[in-house]
Every structure is written in C-alpha cells, then in structure tokens.
Amino acid sequence: MKQDTYKHKGLRQQMVEALRDSGITDENVLRAMGEVQRHWFLDSALDTLAYEDRALKISCEQTISRPSTVAMQSQLLNVQPGMKVLEIGTGSGYQAAVLCKMGAKVFSVERQKGLFDHTRKLLDGLGYRVRCFLGDGYQGLTEMNYGPYDRIIVTCGAPEIPAPLMAQLKEGGIMVIPLGEEEQEMLRITKNGSDKKDWKVEKFGTYSFVPMLDGRNMGR
Ligand code: SAH
C-alpha cells in the first residue's frame, strides 16, 4: 500500500513553488496540484521522480504529462467550480484528478482499453468522481448526451481541431488543445459563437504530446 509520506509532501510543495515561480498564478490550480498525490498515478518504481517536472511513462506506451504542462493547461482552461469539463486522453488520470480537485465535474475519454480499465478503478479508489469513458475522443461524447461542456481539454497532440468537439463546447466556452503532429502549439479557443469566424484563437507556445490517434484502431 502506498503512502503519502513527509518526503512526498515536501517534494510536492517544492513542485508547487516551482510552478508559482514559473508564472502559474491561478491559486485554484496551485492548490489542487498541492493536494493531488501525483505519485499514486505512477508505477511505484517511479515514486521518487513523481514531483520532478518531467513526463513519465505509464502503460500502453503512453505518458503522464509533466506538471508544468498540467498546470499550464489547467490555468488556460480558467475553470470555475461546478463547470462541466470534458477531457480527451484520460491516460494516468492525473490531469482529471487535478480538475476534479478544482471543483469541476469531469468527463474523460480514453481510447486504450488497458488504460481505461486501470485508471477508472484508480480514480474511483482514490475518491475522485471522474466519469470515465472508453472511446474515440475525436468524437467527444455525443451519444451520452452529457454536453454541452463549459470547457474541453485535449491532452494528446491533435492533427486538427476536431469539429465534433467544437460542436460539444458551450457558447462562451473554452477549449485548450495542443495542435500539431511532430510537436504541438498550445491553443486556447474561446467559442464566442457557433460560426468559426467567432472563435478567438490564442497561442501559448510549443509542447510535445503523444499523438491523438484515430478511434478506428481502438486499443492499439
Ligand atoms: N491526461 C493524461 C495524459 C495522457 S497522454 C494524464 O494526465 O496522464 C494522452 C492520452 O491520450 C493517452 O492515454 C492516449 O491513449 C490518449 N488518446 C490518444 N488518442 C485518443 C483519442 N482519439 N481518444 C481518446 N484518447 C486518446
């Protein structure tokens, strides 16, 4: 059974201070990241690395995003408590847990069955009320009818802005999405109207994510 030791707590506090120094100002993001025990979302062998600012391997050849990326995406999302947030790419569940701690109602889609099964149980066991779904996040969550969402966060590199996702975003809503194939540009899109010309697009630098894959090859 893993524990949250003084060492974990200390390293986590240092991580939060480093995020603050690097320009993260949203106190809700900093508080949530100070509370979520990132080491639970990793293999025990990686325990000591959990609070370093690096991406680490999880199963199914996927990665948990580095803390600075999670903080940046969470801050760009401008989440208020009670908002409905759709995440594409559940992965380890860490980003979903952070959003949950921030008070969001989180819906998360993962295309890898192995990760979906593992992470759903983990989040549940840790008491995070994240609704997890297995499916192709490119399509969002149409058939479930939970939308539209106040916020959408994509945590895999998208080759294009998925039209079904924009359709499931509320008017006035925000989508944060890393766009590109080899490397990605972080975009924040504010949907000021249903027409594309009403979308405000802002850019926030270059990142490196695992690719958003096509749902037709589910689980590979
Ligand atoms: N948010 C995650 C990041 C995981 S990496 C975390 O905090 O750990 C990105 C994840 O996106 C991977 O698990 C990958 O399997 C998933 N993914 C890739 N393409 C997808 C798609 N079309 N639909 C849903 N998930 C997808």
PDB file of C-alpha atoms and ligand atoms in Angstrom:
ATOM      1  CA  MET A   1       0.000   0.000   0.000  1.00  0.00           C
ATOM      2  CA  LYS A   2       1.448   3.365  -0.980  1.00  0.00           C
ATOM      3  CA  GLN A   3       1.625   6.196   1.493  1.00  0.00           C
ATOM      4  CA  ASP A   4       1.836   9.950   1.354  1.00  0.00           C
ATOM      5  CA  THR A   5       5.000  10.427   3.382  1.00  0.00           C
ATOM      6  CA  TYR A   6       6.596  13.652   4.630  1.00  0.00           C
ATOM      7  CA  LYS A   7       9.035  13.262   1.772  1.00  0.00           C
ATOM      8  CA  HIS A   8       6.208  13.160  -0.806  1.00  0.00           C
ATOM      9  CA  LYS A   9       4.539  16.136   0.852  1.00  0.00           C
ATOM     10  CA  GLY A  10       7.786  18.116   0.848  1.00  0.00           C
ATOM     11  CA  LEU A  11       8.561  17.341  -2.786  1.00  0.00           C
ATOM     12  CA  ARG A  12       5.012  18.228  -3.761  1.00  0.00           C
ATOM     13  CA  GLN A  13       5.290  21.576  -2.001  1.00  0.00           C
ATOM     14  CA  GLN A  14       8.540  22.270  -3.850  1.00  0.00           C
ATOM     15  CA  MET A  15       6.833  21.388  -7.131  1.00  0.00           C
ATOM     16  CA  VAL A  16       4.076  23.899  -6.399  1.00  0.00           C
ATOM     17  CA  GLU A  17       6.587  26.636  -5.522  1.00  0.00           C
ATOM     18  CA  ALA A  18       8.461  25.946  -8.767  1.00  0.00           C
ATOM     19  CA  LEU A  19       5.187  26.235 -10.711  1.00  0.00           C
ATOM     20  CA  ARG A  20       4.459  29.521  -8.976  1.00  0.00           C
ATOM     21  CA  ASP A  21       7.956  30.812  -9.799  1.00  0.00           C
ATOM     22  CA  SER A  22       7.480  29.808 -13.426  1.00  0.00           C
ATOM     23  CA  GLY A  23       4.430  32.077 -13.720  1.00  0.00           C
ATOM     24  CA  ILE A  24       1.423  29.947 -12.771  1.00  0.00           C
ATOM     25  CA  THR A  25      -0.874  32.380 -10.960  1.00  0.00           C
ATOM     26  CA  ASP A  26      -4.231  30.584 -10.716  1.00  0.00           C
ATOM     27  CA  GLU A  27      -4.425  29.794  -6.994  1.00  0.00           C
ATOM     28  CA  ASN A  28      -7.029  27.110  -7.601  1.00  0.00           C
ATOM     29  CA  VAL A  29      -4.587  25.277  -9.903  1.00  0.00           C
ATOM     30  CA  LEU A  30      -1.737  25.619  -7.396  1.00  0.00           C
ATOM     31  CA  ARG A  31      -3.904  24.438  -4.515  1.00  0.00           C
ATOM     32  CA  ALA A  32      -5.230  21.434  -6.458  1.00  0.00           C
ATOM     33  CA  MET A  33      -1.738  20.396  -7.578  1.00  0.00           C
ATOM     34  CA  GLY A  34      -0.567  20.748  -3.993  1.00  0.00           C
ATOM     35  CA  GLU A  35      -3.251  18.302  -2.924  1.00  0.00           C
ATOM     36  CA  VAL A  36      -3.314  15.633  -5.637  1.00  0.00           C
ATOM     37  CA  GLN A  37      -0.751  12.972  -4.848  1.00  0.00           C
ATOM     38  CA  ARG A  38       0.910  12.542  -8.232  1.00  0.00           C
ATOM     39  CA  HIS A  39       2.888   9.501  -7.095  1.00  0.00           C
ATOM     40  CA  TRP A  40      -0.323   7.458  -6.924  1.00  0.00           C
ATOM     41  CA  PHE A  41      -0.700   7.856 -10.666  1.00  0.00           C
ATOM     42  CA  LEU A  42       2.648   6.260 -11.457  1.00  0.00           C
ATOM     43  CA  ASP A  43       4.275   2.883 -11.146  1.00  0.00           C
ATOM     44  CA  SER A  44       5.928   2.528  -7.707  1.00  0.00           C
ATOM     45  CA  ALA A  45       9.329   2.295  -9.397  1.00  0.00           C
ATOM     46  CA  LEU A  46       8.933   5.941 -10.431  1.00  0.00           C
ATOM     47  CA  ASP A  47       7.866   7.107  -6.981  1.00  0.00           C
ATOM     48  CA  THR A  48      10.885   9.311  -6.317  1.00  0.00           C
ATOM     49  CA  LEU A  49      10.512  11.059  -9.694  1.00  0.00           C
ATOM     50  CA  ALA A  50       6.829  11.854  -9.293  1.00  0.00           C
ATOM     51  CA  TYR A  51       7.329  15.503  -8.320  1.00  0.00           C
ATOM     52  CA  GLU A  52      10.019  16.383 -10.846  1.00  0.00           C
ATOM     53  CA  ASP A  53       8.977  18.419 -13.829  1.00  0.00           C
ATOM     54  CA  ARG A  54       9.118  15.622 -16.343  1.00  0.00           C
ATOM     55  CA  ALA A  55       6.792  13.465 -18.365  1.00  0.00           C
ATOM     56  CA  LEU A  56       6.980   9.811 -17.323  1.00  0.00           C
ATOM     57  CA  LYS A  57       5.966   6.530 -18.874  1.00  0.00           C
ATOM     58  CA  ILE A  58       2.653   4.962 -17.923  1.00  0.00           C
ATOM     59  CA  SER A  59       1.312   1.768 -19.533  1.00  0.00           C
ATOM     60  CA  CYS A  60       0.306   1.202 -23.188  1.00  0.00           C
ATOM     61  CA  GLU A  61       3.294   3.310 -24.388  1.00  0.00           C
ATOM     62  CA  GLN A  62       1.652   6.495 -23.120  1.00  0.00           C
ATOM     63  CA  THR A  63       2.944   9.262 -20.852  1.00  0.00           C
ATOM     64  CA  ILE A  64       1.694  11.325 -17.945  1.00  0.00           C
ATOM     65  CA  SER A  65       2.113  14.989 -18.874  1.00  0.00           C
ATOM     66  CA  ARG A  66       4.756  16.948 -16.958  1.00  0.00           C
ATOM     67  CA  PRO A  67       3.488  19.015 -14.026  1.00  0.00           C
ATOM     68  CA  SER A  68       4.249  22.328 -15.751  1.00  0.00           C
ATOM     69  CA  THR A  69       2.110  21.262 -18.724  1.00  0.00           C
ATOM     70  CA  VAL A  70      -0.761  20.146 -16.489  1.00  0.00           C
ATOM     71  CA  ALA A  71      -0.563  23.474 -14.627  1.00  0.00           C
ATOM     72  CA  MET A  72      -0.470  25.480 -17.863  1.00  0.00           C
ATOM     73  CA  GLN A  73      -3.395  23.672 -19.469  1.00  0.00           C
ATOM     74  CA  SER A  74      -5.426  23.874 -16.245  1.00  0.00           C
ATOM     75  CA  GLN A  75      -4.734  27.596 -15.941  1.00  0.00           C
ATOM     76  CA  LEU A  76      -5.577  28.318 -19.588  1.00  0.00           C
ATOM     77  CA  LEU A  77      -8.860  26.484 -19.092  1.00  0.00           C
ATOM     78  CA  ASN A  78      -9.941  29.038 -16.479  1.00  0.00           C
ATOM     79  CA  VAL A  79     -12.075  26.512 -14.587  1.00  0.00           C
ATOM     80  CA  GLN A  80     -14.664  27.645 -12.072  1.00  0.00           C
ATOM     81  CA  PRO A  81     -16.159  25.237  -9.538  1.00  0.00           C
ATOM     82  CA  GLY A  82     -19.220  23.387 -10.840  1.00  0.00           C
ATOM     83  CA  MET A  83     -18.247  23.628 -14.516  1.00  0.00           C
ATOM     84  CA  LYS A  84     -18.604  20.615 -16.786  1.00  0.00           C
ATOM     85  CA  VAL A  85     -15.205  19.755 -18.217  1.00  0.00           C
ATOM     86  CA  LEU A  86     -14.567  17.175 -20.933  1.00  0.00           C
ATOM     87  CA  GLU A  87     -11.044  15.759 -21.104  1.00  0.00           C
ATOM     88  CA  ILE A  88      -9.745  13.837 -24.117  1.00  0.00           C
ATOM     89  CA  GLY A  89      -6.978  11.386 -23.164  1.00  0.00           C
ATOM     90  CA  THR A  90      -7.512  10.118 -19.599  1.00  0.00           C
ATOM     91  CA  GLY A  91      -4.113   8.411 -19.528  1.00  0.00           C
ATOM     92  CA  SER A  92      -2.916   8.118 -15.928  1.00  0.00           C
ATOM     93  CA  GLY A  93      -5.883  10.129 -14.613  1.00  0.00           C
ATOM     94  CA  TYR A  94      -3.667  12.800 -13.031  1.00  0.00           C
ATOM     95  CA  GLN A  95      -4.971  15.739 -15.063  1.00  0.00           C
ATOM     96  CA  ALA A  96      -8.553  14.581 -14.447  1.00  0.00           C
ATOM     97  CA  ALA A  97      -7.866  14.386 -10.699  1.00  0.00           C
ATOM     98  CA  VAL A  98      -6.461  17.938 -10.688  1.00  0.00           C
ATOM     99  CA  LEU A  99      -9.560  19.262 -12.479  1.00  0.00           C
ATOM    100  CA  CYS A 100     -11.738  17.365 -10.026  1.00  0.00           C
ATOM    101  CA  LYS A 101      -9.911  18.977  -7.076  1.00  0.00           C
ATOM    102  CA  MET A 102     -10.516  22.331  -8.730  1.00  0.00           C
ATOM    103  CA  GLY A 103     -14.233  21.666  -8.349  1.00  0.00           C
ATOM    104  CA  ALA A 104     -15.059  20.700 -11.926  1.00  0.00           C
ATOM    105  CA  LYS A 105     -17.445  17.941 -12.968  1.00  0.00           C
ATOM    106  CA  VAL A 106     -15.053  15.915 -15.062  1.00  0.00           C
ATOM    107  CA  PHE A 107     -15.865  13.627 -18.003  1.00  0.00           C
ATOM    108  CA  SER A 108     -12.856  11.906 -19.525  1.00  0.00           C
ATOM    109  CA  VAL A 109     -12.416   9.785 -22.653  1.00  0.00           C
ATOM    110  CA  GLU A 110      -9.589   7.300 -23.306  1.00  0.00           C
ATOM    111  CA  ARG A 111      -9.132   5.103 -26.362  1.00  0.00           C
ATOM    112  CA  GLN A 112      -6.809   2.460 -24.834  1.00  0.00           C
ATOM    113  CA  LYS A 113      -8.810  -0.246 -23.082  1.00  0.00           C
ATOM    114  CA  GLY A 114      -5.964  -1.189 -20.720  1.00  0.00           C
ATOM    115  CA  LEU A 115      -5.524   2.376 -19.510  1.00  0.00           C
ATOM    116  CA  PHE A 116      -9.242   2.997 -19.310  1.00  0.00           C
ATOM    117  CA  ASP A 117      -9.790  -0.071 -17.074  1.00  0.00           C
ATOM    118  CA  HIS A 118      -6.814   0.672 -14.836  1.00  0.00           C
ATOM    119  CA  THR A 119      -7.395   4.404 -14.448  1.00  0.00           C
ATOM    120  CA  ARG A 120     -11.116   4.231 -13.877  1.00  0.00           C
ATOM    121  CA  LYS A 121     -10.520   1.895 -10.921  1.00  0.00           C
ATOM    122  CA  LEU A 122      -7.665   4.012  -9.610  1.00  0.00           C
ATOM    123  CA  LEU A 123      -9.642   7.271  -9.670  1.00  0.00           C
ATOM    124  CA  ASP A 124     -12.597   5.577  -8.071  1.00  0.00           C
ATOM    125  CA  GLY A 125     -10.428   4.039  -5.353  1.00  0.00           C
ATOM    126  CA  LEU A 126      -8.871   7.431  -4.585  1.00  0.00           C
ATOM    127  CA  GLY A 127     -12.310   9.021  -4.329  1.00  0.00           C
ATOM    128  CA  TYR A 128     -12.137  11.222  -7.451  1.00  0.00           C
ATOM    129  CA  ARG A 129     -15.565  11.391  -9.056  1.00  0.00           C
ATOM    130  CA  VAL A 130     -14.457  11.387 -12.674  1.00  0.00           C
ATOM    131  CA  ARG A 131     -16.819   9.863 -15.247  1.00  0.00           C
ATOM    132  CA  CYS A 132     -14.563   7.744 -17.451  1.00  0.00           C
ATOM    133  CA  PHE A 133     -15.465   6.561 -20.932  1.00  0.00           C
ATOM    134  CA  LEU A 134     -13.795   4.273 -23.421  1.00  0.00           C
ATOM    135  CA  GLY A 135     -13.975   5.686 -26.920  1.00  0.00           C
ATOM    136  CA  ASP A 136     -12.573   7.897 -29.608  1.00  0.00           C
ATOM    137  CA  GLY A 137     -12.199  11.332 -28.077  1.00  0.00           C
ATOM    138  CA  TYR A 138     -12.058  12.875 -31.530  1.00  0.00           C
ATOM    139  CA  GLN A 139     -15.820  12.355 -31.491  1.00  0.00           C
ATOM    140  CA  GLY A 140     -16.267  13.701 -27.953  1.00  0.00           C
ATOM    141  CA  LEU A 141     -19.161  12.170 -26.031  1.00  0.00           C
ATOM    142  CA  THR A 142     -22.146  12.678 -28.347  1.00  0.00           C
ATOM    143  CA  GLU A 143     -24.116   9.531 -27.640  1.00  0.00           C
ATOM    144  CA  MET A 144     -24.040  10.092 -23.877  1.00  0.00           C
ATOM    145  CA  ASN A 145     -25.754  13.448 -24.011  1.00  0.00           C
ATOM    146  CA  TYR A 146     -23.898  14.980 -21.057  1.00  0.00           C
ATOM    147  CA  GLY A 147     -22.844  18.017 -23.054  1.00  0.00           C
ATOM    148  CA  PRO A 148     -22.503  20.735 -23.988  1.00  0.00           C
ATOM    149  CA  TYR A 149     -19.396  21.374 -21.899  1.00  0.00           C
ATOM    150  CA  ASP A 150     -18.159  24.610 -20.368  1.00  0.00           C
ATOM    151  CA  ARG A 151     -14.580  23.543 -21.007  1.00  0.00           C
ATOM    152  CA  ILE A 152     -12.782  20.955 -23.147  1.00  0.00           C
ATOM    153  CA  ILE A 153      -9.162  19.941 -22.602  1.00  0.00           C
ATOM    154  CA  VAL A 154      -7.301  17.760 -25.091  1.00  0.00           C
ATOM    155  CA  THR A 155      -4.208  16.061 -23.662  1.00  0.00           C
ATOM    156  CA  CYS A 156      -2.888  14.393 -26.836  1.00  0.00           C
ATOM    157  CA  GLY A 157      -1.447  16.088 -29.925  1.00  0.00           C
ATOM    158  CA  ALA A 158      -4.322  16.737 -32.331  1.00  0.00           C
ATOM    159  CA  PRO A 159      -3.623  16.901 -36.078  1.00  0.00           C
ATOM    160  CA  GLU A 160      -6.552  19.305 -36.484  1.00  0.00           C
ATOM    161  CA  ILE A 161      -9.265  20.895 -34.348  1.00  0.00           C
ATOM    162  CA  PRO A 162     -11.921  18.155 -34.106  1.00  0.00           C
ATOM    163  CA  ALA A 163     -15.222  19.584 -35.353  1.00  0.00           C
ATOM    164  CA  PRO A 164     -17.317  17.241 -33.133  1.00  0.00           C
ATOM    165  CA  LEU A 165     -15.529  18.628 -30.065  1.00  0.00           C
ATOM    166  CA  MET A 166     -16.158  22.243 -31.021  1.00  0.00           C
ATOM    167  CA  ALA A 167     -19.827  21.330 -31.516  1.00  0.00           C
ATOM    168  CA  GLN A 168     -19.983  19.980 -27.942  1.00  0.00           C
ATOM    169  CA  LEU A 169     -18.480  23.131 -26.438  1.00  0.00           C
ATOM    170  CA  LYS A 170     -20.958  25.651 -24.976  1.00  0.00           C
ATOM    171  CA  GLU A 171     -21.138  29.103 -26.481  1.00  0.00           C
ATOM    172  CA  GLY A 172     -18.747  31.222 -24.468  1.00  0.00           C
ATOM    173  CA  GLY A 173     -16.839  28.028 -23.606  1.00  0.00           C
ATOM    174  CA  ILE A 174     -13.089  27.432 -23.825  1.00  0.00           C
ATOM    175  CA  MET A 175     -11.125  24.587 -25.402  1.00  0.00           C
ATOM    176  CA  VAL A 176      -7.419  24.075 -24.692  1.00  0.00           C
ATOM    177  CA  ILE A 177      -5.780  21.876 -27.306  1.00  0.00           C
ATOM    178  CA  PRO A 178      -2.213  21.099 -28.392  1.00  0.00           C
ATOM    179  CA  LEU A 179      -2.346  21.280 -32.183  1.00  0.00           C
ATOM    180  CA  GLY A 180       0.173  19.617 -34.488  1.00  0.00           C
ATOM    181  CA  GLU A 181       1.745  16.270 -35.332  1.00  0.00           C
ATOM    182  CA  GLU A 182       5.502  16.166 -34.558  1.00  0.00           C
ATOM    183  CA  GLU A 183       5.266  18.924 -31.995  1.00  0.00           C
ATOM    184  CA  GLN A 184       2.281  20.978 -30.989  1.00  0.00           C
ATOM    185  CA  GLU A 185       1.305  24.559 -30.431  1.00  0.00           C
ATOM    186  CA  MET A 186      -0.873  25.065 -27.369  1.00  0.00           C
ATOM    187  CA  LEU A 187      -4.079  26.784 -28.397  1.00  0.00           C
ATOM    188  CA  ARG A 188      -6.843  28.301 -26.346  1.00  0.00           C
ATOM    189  CA  ILE A 189     -10.011  28.653 -28.363  1.00  0.00           C
ATOM    190  CA  THR A 190     -12.872  30.733 -26.992  1.00  0.00           C
ATOM    191  CA  LYS A 191     -16.116  29.913 -28.744  1.00  0.00           C
ATOM    192  CA  ASN A 192     -17.851  33.256 -28.933  1.00  0.00           C
ATOM    193  CA  GLY A 193     -20.390  31.905 -31.433  1.00  0.00           C
ATOM    194  CA  SER A 194     -21.161  28.785 -33.441  1.00  0.00           C
ATOM    195  CA  ASP A 195     -19.503  30.166 -36.570  1.00  0.00           C
ATOM    196  CA  LYS A 196     -15.770  29.587 -36.976  1.00  0.00           C
ATOM    197  CA  LYS A 197     -15.213  33.297 -37.527  1.00  0.00           C
ATOM    198  CA  ASP A 198     -16.433  33.863 -33.963  1.00  0.00           C
ATOM    199  CA  TRP A 199     -13.748  31.655 -32.424  1.00  0.00           C
ATOM    200  CA  LYS A 200     -10.983  33.551 -30.703  1.00  0.00           C
ATOM    201  CA  VAL A 201      -7.702  31.627 -31.024  1.00  0.00           C
ATOM    202  CA  GLU A 202      -4.721  32.373 -28.769  1.00  0.00           C
ATOM    203  CA  LYS A 203      -1.324  30.640 -28.862  1.00  0.00           C
ATOM    204  CA  PHE A 204       0.776  29.638 -25.875  1.00  0.00           C
ATOM    205  CA  GLY A 205       4.000  28.058 -27.071  1.00  0.00           C
ATOM    206  CA  THR A 206       5.305  24.711 -28.216  1.00  0.00           C
ATOM    207  CA  TYR A 207       4.784  21.361 -26.485  1.00  0.00           C
ATOM    208  CA  SER A 208       5.376  17.695 -27.121  1.00  0.00           C
ATOM    209  CA  PHE A 209       2.442  15.313 -26.571  1.00  0.00           C
ATOM    210  CA  VAL A 210       1.744  11.729 -27.595  1.00  0.00           C
ATOM    211  CA  PRO A 211      -0.434  11.751 -30.726  1.00  0.00           C
ATOM    212  CA  MET A 212      -4.195  11.771 -30.792  1.00  0.00           C
ATOM    213  CA  LEU A 213      -4.936   8.517 -32.571  1.00  0.00           C
ATOM    214  CA  ASP A 214      -7.778   7.524 -34.759  1.00  0.00           C
ATOM    215  CA  GLY A 215     -10.579   5.674 -32.985  1.00  0.00           C
ATOM    216  CA  ARG A 216     -10.857   3.117 -35.775  1.00  0.00           C
ATOM    217  CA  ASN A 217      -7.761   1.377 -34.433  1.00  0.00           C
ATOM    218  CA  MET A 218      -9.023   1.340 -30.862  1.00  0.00           C
ATOM    219  CA  GLY A 219      -6.754  -0.164 -28.255  1.00  0.00           C
ATOM    220  CA  ARG A 220      -3.597  -0.411 -30.384  1.00  0.00           C
TER     221      ARG A 220
HETATM  222  N1  SAH B   1      -4.191  13.496 -19.310  1.00  0.00           N
HETATM  223  C1  SAH B   1      -3.264  12.390 -19.261  1.00  0.00           C
HETATM  224  C2  SAH B   1      -2.256  12.459 -20.394  1.00  0.00           C
HETATM  225  C3  SAH B   1      -2.103  11.120 -21.026  1.00  0.00           C
HETATM  226  S1  SAH B   1      -1.245  11.036 -22.558  1.00  0.00           S
HETATM  227  C4  SAH B   1      -2.594  12.299 -17.886  1.00  0.00           C
HETATM  228  O1  SAH B   1      -2.803  13.186 -17.040  1.00  0.00           O
HETATM  229  O2  SAH B   1      -1.897  11.316 -17.631  1.00  0.00           O
HETATM  230  C5  SAH B   1      -2.560  11.156 -23.731  1.00  0.00           C
HETATM  231  C6  SAH B   1      -3.610  10.066 -23.729  1.00  0.00           C
HETATM  232  O3  SAH B   1      -4.486  10.309 -24.846  1.00  0.00           O
HETATM  233  C7  SAH B   1      -3.096   8.632 -23.906  1.00  0.00           C
HETATM  234  O4  SAH B   1      -3.526   7.859 -22.833  1.00  0.00           O
HETATM  235  C8  SAH B   1      -3.728   8.180 -25.222  1.00  0.00           C
HETATM  236  O5  SAH B   1      -4.071   6.804 -25.218  1.00  0.00           O
HETATM  237  C9  SAH B   1      -4.954   9.070 -25.302  1.00  0.00           C
HETATM  238  N2  SAH B   1      -5.526   9.233 -26.649  1.00  0.00           N
HETATM  239  C10 SAH B   1      -4.885   9.352 -27.846  1.00  0.00           C
HETATM  240  N3  SAH B   1      -5.784   9.488 -28.847  1.00  0.00           N
HETATM  241  C11 SAH B   1      -7.030   9.472 -28.282  1.00  0.00           C
HETATM  242  C12 SAH B   1      -8.362   9.546 -28.793  1.00  0.00           C
HETATM  243  N4  SAH B   1      -8.617   9.678 -30.120  1.00  0.00           N
HETATM  244  N5  SAH B   1      -9.384   9.477 -27.909  1.00  0.00           N
HETATM  245  C13 SAH B   1      -9.165   9.340 -26.578  1.00  0.00           C
HETATM  246  N6  SAH B   1      -7.923   9.251 -26.028  1.00  0.00           N
HETATM  247  C14 SAH B   1      -6.864   9.310 -26.873  1.00  0.00           C
END
